Coordinates of N, CA, C and O and ligand atoms in Angstrom, one line a residue:
X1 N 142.1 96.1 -0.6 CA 140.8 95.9 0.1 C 139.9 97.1 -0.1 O 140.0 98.0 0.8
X2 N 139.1 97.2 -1.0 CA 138.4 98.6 -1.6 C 137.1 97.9 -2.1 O 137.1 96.8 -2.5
X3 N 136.0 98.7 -2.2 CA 134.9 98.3 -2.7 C 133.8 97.3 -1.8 O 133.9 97.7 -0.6
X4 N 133.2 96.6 -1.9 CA 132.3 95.2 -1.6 C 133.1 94.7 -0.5 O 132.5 94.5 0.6
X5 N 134.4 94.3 -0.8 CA 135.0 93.2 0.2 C 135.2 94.3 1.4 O 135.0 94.1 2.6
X6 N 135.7 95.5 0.7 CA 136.0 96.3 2.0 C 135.0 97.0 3.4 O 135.3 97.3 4.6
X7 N 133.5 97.0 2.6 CA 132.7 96.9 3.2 C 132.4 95.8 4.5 O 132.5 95.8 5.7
X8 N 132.0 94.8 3.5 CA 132.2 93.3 4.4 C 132.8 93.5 5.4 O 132.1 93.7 6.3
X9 N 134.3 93.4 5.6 CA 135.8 93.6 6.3 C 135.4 94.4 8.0 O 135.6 94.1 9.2
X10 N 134.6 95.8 7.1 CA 134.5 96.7 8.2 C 133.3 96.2 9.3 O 133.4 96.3 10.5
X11 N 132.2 95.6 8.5 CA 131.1 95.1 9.2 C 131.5 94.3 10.2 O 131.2 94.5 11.4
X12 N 132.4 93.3 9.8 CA 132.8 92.5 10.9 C 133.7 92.6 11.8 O 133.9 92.0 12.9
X13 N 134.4 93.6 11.2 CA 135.0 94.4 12.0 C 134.1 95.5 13.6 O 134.4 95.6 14.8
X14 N 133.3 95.9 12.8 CA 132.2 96.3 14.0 C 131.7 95.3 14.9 O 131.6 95.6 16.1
X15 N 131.2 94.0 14.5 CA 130.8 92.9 14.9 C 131.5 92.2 16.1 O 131.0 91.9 17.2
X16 N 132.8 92.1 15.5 CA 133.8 92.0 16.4 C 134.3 92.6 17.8 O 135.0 92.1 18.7
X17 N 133.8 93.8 17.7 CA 134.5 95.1 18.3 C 133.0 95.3 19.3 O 133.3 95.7 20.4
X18 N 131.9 95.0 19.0 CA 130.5 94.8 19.7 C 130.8 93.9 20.7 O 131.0 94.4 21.8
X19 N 131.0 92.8 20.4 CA 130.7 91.7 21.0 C 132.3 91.4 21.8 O 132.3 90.4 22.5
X20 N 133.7 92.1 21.8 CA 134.5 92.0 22.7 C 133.4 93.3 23.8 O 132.9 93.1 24.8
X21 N 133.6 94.2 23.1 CA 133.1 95.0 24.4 C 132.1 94.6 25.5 O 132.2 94.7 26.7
X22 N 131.0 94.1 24.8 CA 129.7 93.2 25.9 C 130.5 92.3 26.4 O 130.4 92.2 27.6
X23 N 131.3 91.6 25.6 CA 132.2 90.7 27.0 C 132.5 91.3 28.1 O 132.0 91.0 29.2
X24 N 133.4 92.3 27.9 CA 134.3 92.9 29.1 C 133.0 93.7 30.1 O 133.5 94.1 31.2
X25 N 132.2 93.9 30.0 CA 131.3 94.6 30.5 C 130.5 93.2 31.3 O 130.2 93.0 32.5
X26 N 130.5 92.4 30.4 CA 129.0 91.0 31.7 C 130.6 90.3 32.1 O 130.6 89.3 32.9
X27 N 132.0 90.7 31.6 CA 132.9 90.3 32.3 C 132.9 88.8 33.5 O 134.0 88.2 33.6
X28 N 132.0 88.5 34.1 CA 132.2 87.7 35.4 C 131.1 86.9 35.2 O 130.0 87.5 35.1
X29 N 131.0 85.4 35.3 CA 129.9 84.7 35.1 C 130.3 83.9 36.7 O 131.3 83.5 37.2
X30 N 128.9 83.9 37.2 CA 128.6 82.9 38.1 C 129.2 81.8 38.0 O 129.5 81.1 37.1
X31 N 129.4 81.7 39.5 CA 130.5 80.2 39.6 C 129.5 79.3 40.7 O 128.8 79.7 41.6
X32 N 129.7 78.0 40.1 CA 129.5 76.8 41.2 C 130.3 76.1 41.8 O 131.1 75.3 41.4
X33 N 130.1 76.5 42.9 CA 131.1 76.4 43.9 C 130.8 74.9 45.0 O 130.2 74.9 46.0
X34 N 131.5 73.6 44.2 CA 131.2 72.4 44.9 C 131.6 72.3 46.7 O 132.8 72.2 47.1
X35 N 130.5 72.4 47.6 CA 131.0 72.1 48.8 C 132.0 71.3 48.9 O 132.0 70.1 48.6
X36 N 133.6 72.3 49.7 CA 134.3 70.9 50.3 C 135.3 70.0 48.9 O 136.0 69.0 48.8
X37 N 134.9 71.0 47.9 CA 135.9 70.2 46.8 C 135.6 68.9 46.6 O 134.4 68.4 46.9
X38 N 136.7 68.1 46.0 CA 136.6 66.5 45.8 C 136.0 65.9 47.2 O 135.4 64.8 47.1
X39 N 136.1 66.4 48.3 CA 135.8 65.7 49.8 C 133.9 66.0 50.1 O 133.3 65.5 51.0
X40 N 133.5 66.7 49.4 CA 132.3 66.7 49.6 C 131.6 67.3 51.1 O 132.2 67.7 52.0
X41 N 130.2 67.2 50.8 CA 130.0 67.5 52.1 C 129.7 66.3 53.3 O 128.7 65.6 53.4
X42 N 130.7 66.2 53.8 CA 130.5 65.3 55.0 C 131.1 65.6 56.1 O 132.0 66.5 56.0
X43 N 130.7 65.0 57.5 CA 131.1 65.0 58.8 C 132.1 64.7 59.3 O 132.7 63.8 58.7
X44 N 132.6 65.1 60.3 CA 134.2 64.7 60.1 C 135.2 65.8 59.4 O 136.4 65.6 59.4
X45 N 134.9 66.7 58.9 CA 135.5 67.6 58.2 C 135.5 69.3 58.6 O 134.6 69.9 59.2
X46 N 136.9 69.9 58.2 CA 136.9 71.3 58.4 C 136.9 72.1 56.9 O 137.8 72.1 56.0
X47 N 135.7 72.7 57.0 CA 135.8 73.3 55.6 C 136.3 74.6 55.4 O 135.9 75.3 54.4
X48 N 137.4 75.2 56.5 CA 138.7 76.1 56.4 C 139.6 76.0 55.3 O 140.1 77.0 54.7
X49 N 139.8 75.1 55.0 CA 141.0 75.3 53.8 C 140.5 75.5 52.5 O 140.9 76.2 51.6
X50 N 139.3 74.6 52.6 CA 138.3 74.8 50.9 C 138.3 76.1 51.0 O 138.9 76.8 50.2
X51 N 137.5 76.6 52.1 CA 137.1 78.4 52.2 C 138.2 79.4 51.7 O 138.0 80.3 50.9
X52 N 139.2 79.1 52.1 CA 140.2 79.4 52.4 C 140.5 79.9 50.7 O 140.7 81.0 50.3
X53 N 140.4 78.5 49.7 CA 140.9 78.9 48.1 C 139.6 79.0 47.5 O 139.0 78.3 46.6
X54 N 138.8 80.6 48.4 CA 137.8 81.0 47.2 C 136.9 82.0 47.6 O 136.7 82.1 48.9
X55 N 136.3 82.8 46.9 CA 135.6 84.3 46.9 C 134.5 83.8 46.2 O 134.4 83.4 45.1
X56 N 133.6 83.8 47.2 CA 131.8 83.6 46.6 C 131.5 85.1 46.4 O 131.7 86.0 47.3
X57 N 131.1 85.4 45.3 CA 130.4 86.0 44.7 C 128.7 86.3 44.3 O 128.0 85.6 43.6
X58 N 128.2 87.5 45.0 CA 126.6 87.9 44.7 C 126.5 87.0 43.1 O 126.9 87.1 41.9
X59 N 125.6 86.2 44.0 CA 124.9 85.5 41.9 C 125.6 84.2 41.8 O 125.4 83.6 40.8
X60 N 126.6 83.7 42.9 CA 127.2 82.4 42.6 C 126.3 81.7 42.8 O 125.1 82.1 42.7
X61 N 126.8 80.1 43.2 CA 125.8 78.7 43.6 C 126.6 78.1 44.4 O 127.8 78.2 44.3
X62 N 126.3 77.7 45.1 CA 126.5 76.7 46.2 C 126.2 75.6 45.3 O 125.4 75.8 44.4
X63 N 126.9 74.3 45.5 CA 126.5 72.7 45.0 C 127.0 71.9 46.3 O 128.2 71.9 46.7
X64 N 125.9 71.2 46.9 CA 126.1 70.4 48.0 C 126.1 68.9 47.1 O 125.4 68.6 46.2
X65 N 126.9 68.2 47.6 CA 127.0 67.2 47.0 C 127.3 65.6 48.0 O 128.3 65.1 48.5
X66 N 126.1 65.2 48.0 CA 126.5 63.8 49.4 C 125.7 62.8 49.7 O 124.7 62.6 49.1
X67 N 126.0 62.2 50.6 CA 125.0 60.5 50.5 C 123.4 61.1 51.5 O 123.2 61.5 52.7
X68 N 122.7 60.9 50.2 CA 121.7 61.5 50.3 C 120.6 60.5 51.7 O 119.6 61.0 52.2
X69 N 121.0 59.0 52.1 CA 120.8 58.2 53.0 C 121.3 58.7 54.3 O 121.0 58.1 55.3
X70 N 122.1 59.9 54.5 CA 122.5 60.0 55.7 C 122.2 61.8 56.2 O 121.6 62.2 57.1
X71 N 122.8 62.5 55.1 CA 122.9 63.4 55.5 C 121.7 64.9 54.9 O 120.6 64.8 54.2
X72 N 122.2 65.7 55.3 CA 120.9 66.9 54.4 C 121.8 68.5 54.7 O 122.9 68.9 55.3
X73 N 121.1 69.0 54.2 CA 121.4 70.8 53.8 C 120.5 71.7 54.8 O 119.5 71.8 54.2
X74 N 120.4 72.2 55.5 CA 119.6 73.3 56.2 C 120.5 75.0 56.1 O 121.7 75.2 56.3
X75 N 119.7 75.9 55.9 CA 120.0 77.3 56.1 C 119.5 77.4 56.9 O 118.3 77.2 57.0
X76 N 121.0 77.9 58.3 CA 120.5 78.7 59.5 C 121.0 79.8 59.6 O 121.6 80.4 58.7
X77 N 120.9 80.6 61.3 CA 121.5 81.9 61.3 C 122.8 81.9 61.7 O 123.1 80.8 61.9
X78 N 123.6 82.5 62.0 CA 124.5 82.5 63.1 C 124.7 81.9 64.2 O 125.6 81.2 64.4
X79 N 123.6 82.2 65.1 CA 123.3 81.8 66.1 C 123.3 80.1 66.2 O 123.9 79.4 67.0
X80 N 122.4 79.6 65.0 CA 122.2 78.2 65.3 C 123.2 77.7 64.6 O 123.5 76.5 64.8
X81 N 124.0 78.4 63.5 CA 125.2 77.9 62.9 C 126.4 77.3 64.6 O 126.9 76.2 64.8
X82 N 126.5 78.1 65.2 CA 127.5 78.2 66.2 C 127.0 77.2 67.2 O 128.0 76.6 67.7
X83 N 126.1 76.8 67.7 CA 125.0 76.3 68.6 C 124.7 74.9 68.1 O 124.3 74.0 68.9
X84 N 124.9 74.7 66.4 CA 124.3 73.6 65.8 C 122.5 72.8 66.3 O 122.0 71.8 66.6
X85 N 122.3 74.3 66.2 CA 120.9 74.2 66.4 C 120.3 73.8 65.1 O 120.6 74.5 64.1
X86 N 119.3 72.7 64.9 CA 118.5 72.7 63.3 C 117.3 72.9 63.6 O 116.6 72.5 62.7
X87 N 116.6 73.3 64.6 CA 115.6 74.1 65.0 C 115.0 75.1 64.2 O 115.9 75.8 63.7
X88 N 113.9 75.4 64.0 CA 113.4 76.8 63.4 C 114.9 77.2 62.4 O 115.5 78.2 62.8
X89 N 115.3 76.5 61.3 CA 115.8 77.0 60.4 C 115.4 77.8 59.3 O 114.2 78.0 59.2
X90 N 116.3 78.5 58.2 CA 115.5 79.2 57.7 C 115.2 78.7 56.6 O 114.0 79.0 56.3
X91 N 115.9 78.0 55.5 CA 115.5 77.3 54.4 C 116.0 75.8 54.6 O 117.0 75.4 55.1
X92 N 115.0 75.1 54.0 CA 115.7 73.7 54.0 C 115.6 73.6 52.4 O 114.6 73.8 51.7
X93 N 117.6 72.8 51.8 CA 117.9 73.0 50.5 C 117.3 71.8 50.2 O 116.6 71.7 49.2
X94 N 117.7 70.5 51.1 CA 117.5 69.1 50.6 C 116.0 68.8 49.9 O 114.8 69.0 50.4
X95 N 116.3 68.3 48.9 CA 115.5 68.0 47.5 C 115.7 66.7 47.6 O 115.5 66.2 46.5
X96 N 115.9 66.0 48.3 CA 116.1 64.6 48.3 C 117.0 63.8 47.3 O 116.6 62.6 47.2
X97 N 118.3 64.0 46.5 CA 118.7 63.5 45.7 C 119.9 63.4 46.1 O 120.7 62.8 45.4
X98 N 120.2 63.9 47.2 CA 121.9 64.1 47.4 C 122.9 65.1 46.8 O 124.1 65.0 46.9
X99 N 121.9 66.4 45.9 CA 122.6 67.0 45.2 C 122.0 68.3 45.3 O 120.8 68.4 44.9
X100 N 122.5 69.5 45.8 CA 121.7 70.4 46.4 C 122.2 71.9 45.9 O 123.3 72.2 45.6
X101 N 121.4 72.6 46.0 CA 122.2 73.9 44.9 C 121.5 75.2 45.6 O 120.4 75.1 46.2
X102 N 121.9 75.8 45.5 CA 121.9 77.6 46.6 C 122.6 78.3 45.7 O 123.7 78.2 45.3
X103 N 121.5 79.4 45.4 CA 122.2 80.7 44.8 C 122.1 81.7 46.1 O 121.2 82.2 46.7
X104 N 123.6 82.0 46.1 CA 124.4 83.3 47.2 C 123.9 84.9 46.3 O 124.4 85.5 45.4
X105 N 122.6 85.1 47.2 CA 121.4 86.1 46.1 C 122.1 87.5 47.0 O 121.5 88.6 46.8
X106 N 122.9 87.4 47.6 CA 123.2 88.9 48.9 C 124.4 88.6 49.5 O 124.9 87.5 49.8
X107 N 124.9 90.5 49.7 CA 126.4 90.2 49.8 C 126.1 90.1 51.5 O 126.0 91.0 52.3
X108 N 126.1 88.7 51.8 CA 126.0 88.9 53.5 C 126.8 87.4 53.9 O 127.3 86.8 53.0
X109 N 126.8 87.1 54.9 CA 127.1 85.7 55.6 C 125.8 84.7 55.2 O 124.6 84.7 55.5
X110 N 126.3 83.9 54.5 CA 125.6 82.7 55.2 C 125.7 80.9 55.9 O 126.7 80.3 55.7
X111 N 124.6 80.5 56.6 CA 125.3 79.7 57.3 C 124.3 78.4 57.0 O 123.1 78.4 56.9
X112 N 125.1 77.5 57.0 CA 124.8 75.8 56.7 C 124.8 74.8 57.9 O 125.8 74.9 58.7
X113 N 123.9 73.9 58.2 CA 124.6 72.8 58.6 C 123.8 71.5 58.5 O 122.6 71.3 58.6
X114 N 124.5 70.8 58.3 CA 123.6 69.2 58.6 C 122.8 68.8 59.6 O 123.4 69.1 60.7
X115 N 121.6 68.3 59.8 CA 120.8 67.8 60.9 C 121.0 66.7 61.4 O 121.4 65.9 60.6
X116 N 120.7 66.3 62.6 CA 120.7 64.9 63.0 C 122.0 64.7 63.8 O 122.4 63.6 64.2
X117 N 122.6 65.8 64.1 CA 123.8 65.9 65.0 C 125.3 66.1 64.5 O 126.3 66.5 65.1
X118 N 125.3 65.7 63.2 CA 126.3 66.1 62.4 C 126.8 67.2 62.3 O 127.9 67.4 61.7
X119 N 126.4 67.9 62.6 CA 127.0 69.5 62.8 C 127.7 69.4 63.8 O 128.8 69.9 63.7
X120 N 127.6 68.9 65.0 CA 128.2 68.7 65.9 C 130.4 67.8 65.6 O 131.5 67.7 66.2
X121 N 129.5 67.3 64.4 CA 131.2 66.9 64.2 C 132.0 67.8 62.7 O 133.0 67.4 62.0
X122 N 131.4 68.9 62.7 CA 131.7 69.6 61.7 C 131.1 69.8 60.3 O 131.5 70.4 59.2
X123 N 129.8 69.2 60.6 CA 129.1 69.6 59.1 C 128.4 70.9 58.9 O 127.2 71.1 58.7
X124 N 129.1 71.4 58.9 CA 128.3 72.9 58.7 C 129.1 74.1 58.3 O 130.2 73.9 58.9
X125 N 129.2 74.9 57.7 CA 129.8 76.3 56.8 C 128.8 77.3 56.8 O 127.6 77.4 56.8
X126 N 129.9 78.1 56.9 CA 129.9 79.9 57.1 C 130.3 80.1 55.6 O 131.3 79.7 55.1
X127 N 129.4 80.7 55.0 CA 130.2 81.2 53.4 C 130.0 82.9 53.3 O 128.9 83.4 53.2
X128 N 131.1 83.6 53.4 CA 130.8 84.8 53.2 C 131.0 85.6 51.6 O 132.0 85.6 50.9
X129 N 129.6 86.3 51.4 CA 129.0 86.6 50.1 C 129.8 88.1 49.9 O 129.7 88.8 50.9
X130 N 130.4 88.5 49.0 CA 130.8 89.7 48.4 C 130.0 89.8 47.4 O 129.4 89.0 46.7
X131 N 130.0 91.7 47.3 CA 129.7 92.1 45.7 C 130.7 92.3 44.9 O 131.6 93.2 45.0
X132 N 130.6 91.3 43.7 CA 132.0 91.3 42.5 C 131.8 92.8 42.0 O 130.8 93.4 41.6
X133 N 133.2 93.2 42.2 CA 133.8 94.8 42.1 C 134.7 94.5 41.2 O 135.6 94.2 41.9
X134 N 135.2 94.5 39.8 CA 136.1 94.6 39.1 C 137.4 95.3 39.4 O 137.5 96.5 39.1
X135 N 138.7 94.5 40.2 CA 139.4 95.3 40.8 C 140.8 95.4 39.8 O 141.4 94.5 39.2
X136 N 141.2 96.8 40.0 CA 142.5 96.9 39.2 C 143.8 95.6 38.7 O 144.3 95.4 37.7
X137 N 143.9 95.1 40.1 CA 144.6 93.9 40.4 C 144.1 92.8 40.0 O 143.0 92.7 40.5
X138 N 144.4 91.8 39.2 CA 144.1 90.3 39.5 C 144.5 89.4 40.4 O 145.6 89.2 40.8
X139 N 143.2 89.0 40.6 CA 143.6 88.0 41.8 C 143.3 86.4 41.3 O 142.8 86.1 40.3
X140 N 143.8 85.5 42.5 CA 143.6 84.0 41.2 C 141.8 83.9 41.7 O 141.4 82.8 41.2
X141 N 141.1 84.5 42.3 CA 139.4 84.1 42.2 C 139.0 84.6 41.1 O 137.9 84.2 40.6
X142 N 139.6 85.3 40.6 CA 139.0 86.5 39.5 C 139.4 86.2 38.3 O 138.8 86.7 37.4
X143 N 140.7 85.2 38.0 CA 141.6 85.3 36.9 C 140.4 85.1 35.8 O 140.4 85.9 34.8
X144 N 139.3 84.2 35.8 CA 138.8 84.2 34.7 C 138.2 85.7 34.1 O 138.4 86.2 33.0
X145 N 137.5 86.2 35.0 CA 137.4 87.7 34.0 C 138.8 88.4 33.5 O 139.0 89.0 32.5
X146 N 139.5 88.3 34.2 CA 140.8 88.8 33.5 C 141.7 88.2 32.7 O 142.7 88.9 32.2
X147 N 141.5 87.0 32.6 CA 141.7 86.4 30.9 C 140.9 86.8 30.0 O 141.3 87.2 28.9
X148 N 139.5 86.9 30.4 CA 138.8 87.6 29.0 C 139.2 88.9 28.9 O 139.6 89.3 27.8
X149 N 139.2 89.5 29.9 CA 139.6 91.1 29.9 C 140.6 91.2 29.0 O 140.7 92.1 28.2
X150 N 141.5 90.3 29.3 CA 143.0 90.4 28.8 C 142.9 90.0 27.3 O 143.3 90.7 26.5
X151 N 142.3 88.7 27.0 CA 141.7 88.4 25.5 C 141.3 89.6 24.5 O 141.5 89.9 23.3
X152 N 140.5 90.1 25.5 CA 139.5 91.5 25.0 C 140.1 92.2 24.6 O 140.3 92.5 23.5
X153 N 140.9 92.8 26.0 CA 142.0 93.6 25.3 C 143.0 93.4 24.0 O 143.7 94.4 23.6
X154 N 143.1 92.5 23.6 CA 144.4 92.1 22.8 C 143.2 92.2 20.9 O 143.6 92.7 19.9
X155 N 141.9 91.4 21.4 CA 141.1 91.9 20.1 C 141.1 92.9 20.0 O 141.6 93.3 18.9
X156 N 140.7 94.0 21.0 CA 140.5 94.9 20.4 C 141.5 96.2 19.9 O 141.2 97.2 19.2
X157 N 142.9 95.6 20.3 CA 143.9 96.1 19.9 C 143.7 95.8 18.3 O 143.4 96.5 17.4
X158 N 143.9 95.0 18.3 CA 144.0 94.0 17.2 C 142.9 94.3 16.0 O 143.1 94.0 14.8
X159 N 141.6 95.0 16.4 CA 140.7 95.4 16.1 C 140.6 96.8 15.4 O 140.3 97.2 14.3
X160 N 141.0 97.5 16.7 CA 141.7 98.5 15.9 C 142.9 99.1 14.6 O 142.8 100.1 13.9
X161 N 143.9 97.9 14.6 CA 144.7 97.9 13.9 C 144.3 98.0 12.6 O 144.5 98.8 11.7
X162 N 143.6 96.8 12.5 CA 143.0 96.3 11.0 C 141.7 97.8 10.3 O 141.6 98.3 9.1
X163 N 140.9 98.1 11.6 CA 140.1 99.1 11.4 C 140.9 100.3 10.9 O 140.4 100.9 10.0
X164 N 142.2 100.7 11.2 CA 143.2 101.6 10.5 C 143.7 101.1 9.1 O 144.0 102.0 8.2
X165 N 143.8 100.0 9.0 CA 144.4 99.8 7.9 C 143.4 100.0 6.7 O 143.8 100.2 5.6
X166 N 142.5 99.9 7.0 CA 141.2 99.6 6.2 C 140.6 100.6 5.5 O 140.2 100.6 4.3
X167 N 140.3 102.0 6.7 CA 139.5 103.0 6.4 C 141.2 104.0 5.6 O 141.1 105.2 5.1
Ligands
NAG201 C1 139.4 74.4 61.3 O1 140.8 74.6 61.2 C2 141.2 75.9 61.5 C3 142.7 76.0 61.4 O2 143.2 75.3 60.3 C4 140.7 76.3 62.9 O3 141.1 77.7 63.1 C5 139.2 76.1 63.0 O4 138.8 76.4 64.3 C6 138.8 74.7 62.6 N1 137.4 74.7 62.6 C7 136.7 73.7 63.2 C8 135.2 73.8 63.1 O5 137.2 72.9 63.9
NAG202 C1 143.7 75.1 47.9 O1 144.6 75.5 46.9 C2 145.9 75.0 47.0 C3 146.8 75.6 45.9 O2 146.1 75.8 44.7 C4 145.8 73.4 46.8 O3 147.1 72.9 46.9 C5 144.9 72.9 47.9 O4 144.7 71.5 47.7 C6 143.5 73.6 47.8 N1 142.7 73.1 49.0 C7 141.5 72.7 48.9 C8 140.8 72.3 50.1 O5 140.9 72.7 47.8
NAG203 C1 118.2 82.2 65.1 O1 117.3 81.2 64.8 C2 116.9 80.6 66.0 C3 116.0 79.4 65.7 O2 114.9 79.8 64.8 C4 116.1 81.6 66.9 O3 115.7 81.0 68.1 C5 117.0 82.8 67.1 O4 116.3 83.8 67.8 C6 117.6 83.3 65.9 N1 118.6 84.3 66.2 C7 118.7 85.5 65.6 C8 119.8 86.4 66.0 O5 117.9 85.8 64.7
NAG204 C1 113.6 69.1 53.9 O1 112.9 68.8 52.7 C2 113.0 67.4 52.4 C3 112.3 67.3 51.0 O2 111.1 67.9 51.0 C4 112.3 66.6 53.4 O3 112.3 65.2 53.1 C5 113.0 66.8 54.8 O4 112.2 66.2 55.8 C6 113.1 68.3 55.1 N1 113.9 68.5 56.3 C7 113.5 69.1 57.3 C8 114.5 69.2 58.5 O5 112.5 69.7 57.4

């Protein structure tokens, strides 16, 4: 491998070695995070266990998903979260289609509930916002960056090798 081809070789070799590293660096893409799983958002329900298997992340989405004839999406505070007040709310998500989407833009609490009394039988969530911190440990919220990480790592092992063999 000397001459022309060897050039080539190395180019893509650099190419390669570019574009693992920008991976591991934007490392974590935004997740949509379906209200409530397969069970959706409806009344009648405790959305503790869904919460329970998942880490919203600054920059994720909320996806509300439900019978757009009955029910709706309101952002409140705390206060009217606990109270199931839909009073003076702070954003209303419903778009009318039954399909409703919220980007978690700050690492803070926020709070949901359905109008028309439905909160009152449990339609409403607390989702607490973190800032994604790349942590030593994998955890299973995180595993997808650390499959790439782990990918990454292994190209660019791999990356290096060939770049020794070469030069
Ligand atoms: C949901 O269930 C958990 C325990 O599994 C309980 O602590 C919590 O109070 C319940 N939430 C509601 C709104 O009933
Ligand atoms: C939470 O995760 C566990 C284990 O992966 C799974 O068995 C359970 O069904 C999940 N619960 C919800 C509400 O998605
Ligand atoms: C929460 O919102 C309600 C309704 O707009 C308002 O009356 C109340 O003062 C707010 N509470 C806080 C702590 O902001
Ligand atoms: C929220 O917005 C939708 C669509 O514009 C509207 O139909 C609905 O009445 C609003 N809900 C409240 C509580 O203001």
């Amino acid at each position: 491998m000397r001459g022309s081809g060897g050039a080539l070789w190395r180019n893509m070799v650099v190419m390669v070695a570019t574009a693992v590293m920008l991976t591991c660096v934007m490392c974590r893409k935004p997740v949509r995070h379906q209200v409530g799983g397969k069970d959706l958002w409806i009344p009648n329900h405790n959305y503790t266990d869904w919460l329970g298997n998942q880490t919203f992340y600054v920059g994720d989405w909320l996806y509300f998903m439900y019978d757009k004839e009955m029910y709706n999406v309101l952002e409140v505070n705390e206060t009217s979260y606990k109270s199931c007040n839909e009073k003076g709310f702070i954003f209303n998500l419903t778009r009318g289609a039954g399909r409703d989407v919220f980007e978690l833009k700050k690492p803070k609490p926020y709070y949901f509930l359905a109008s028309g009394g439905y909160c009152y039988n449990g339609m409403k969530l607390a989702v607490n916002v973190v800032k994604y911190v790349p942590a030593p440990e994998p955890s299973p919220a995180t595993s997808g960056c650390y499959m790439i990480n782990g990918i990454g790592m292994l190209m660019l092992t791999i990356v290096i090798a060939v770049w020794a063999i070469l030069v």
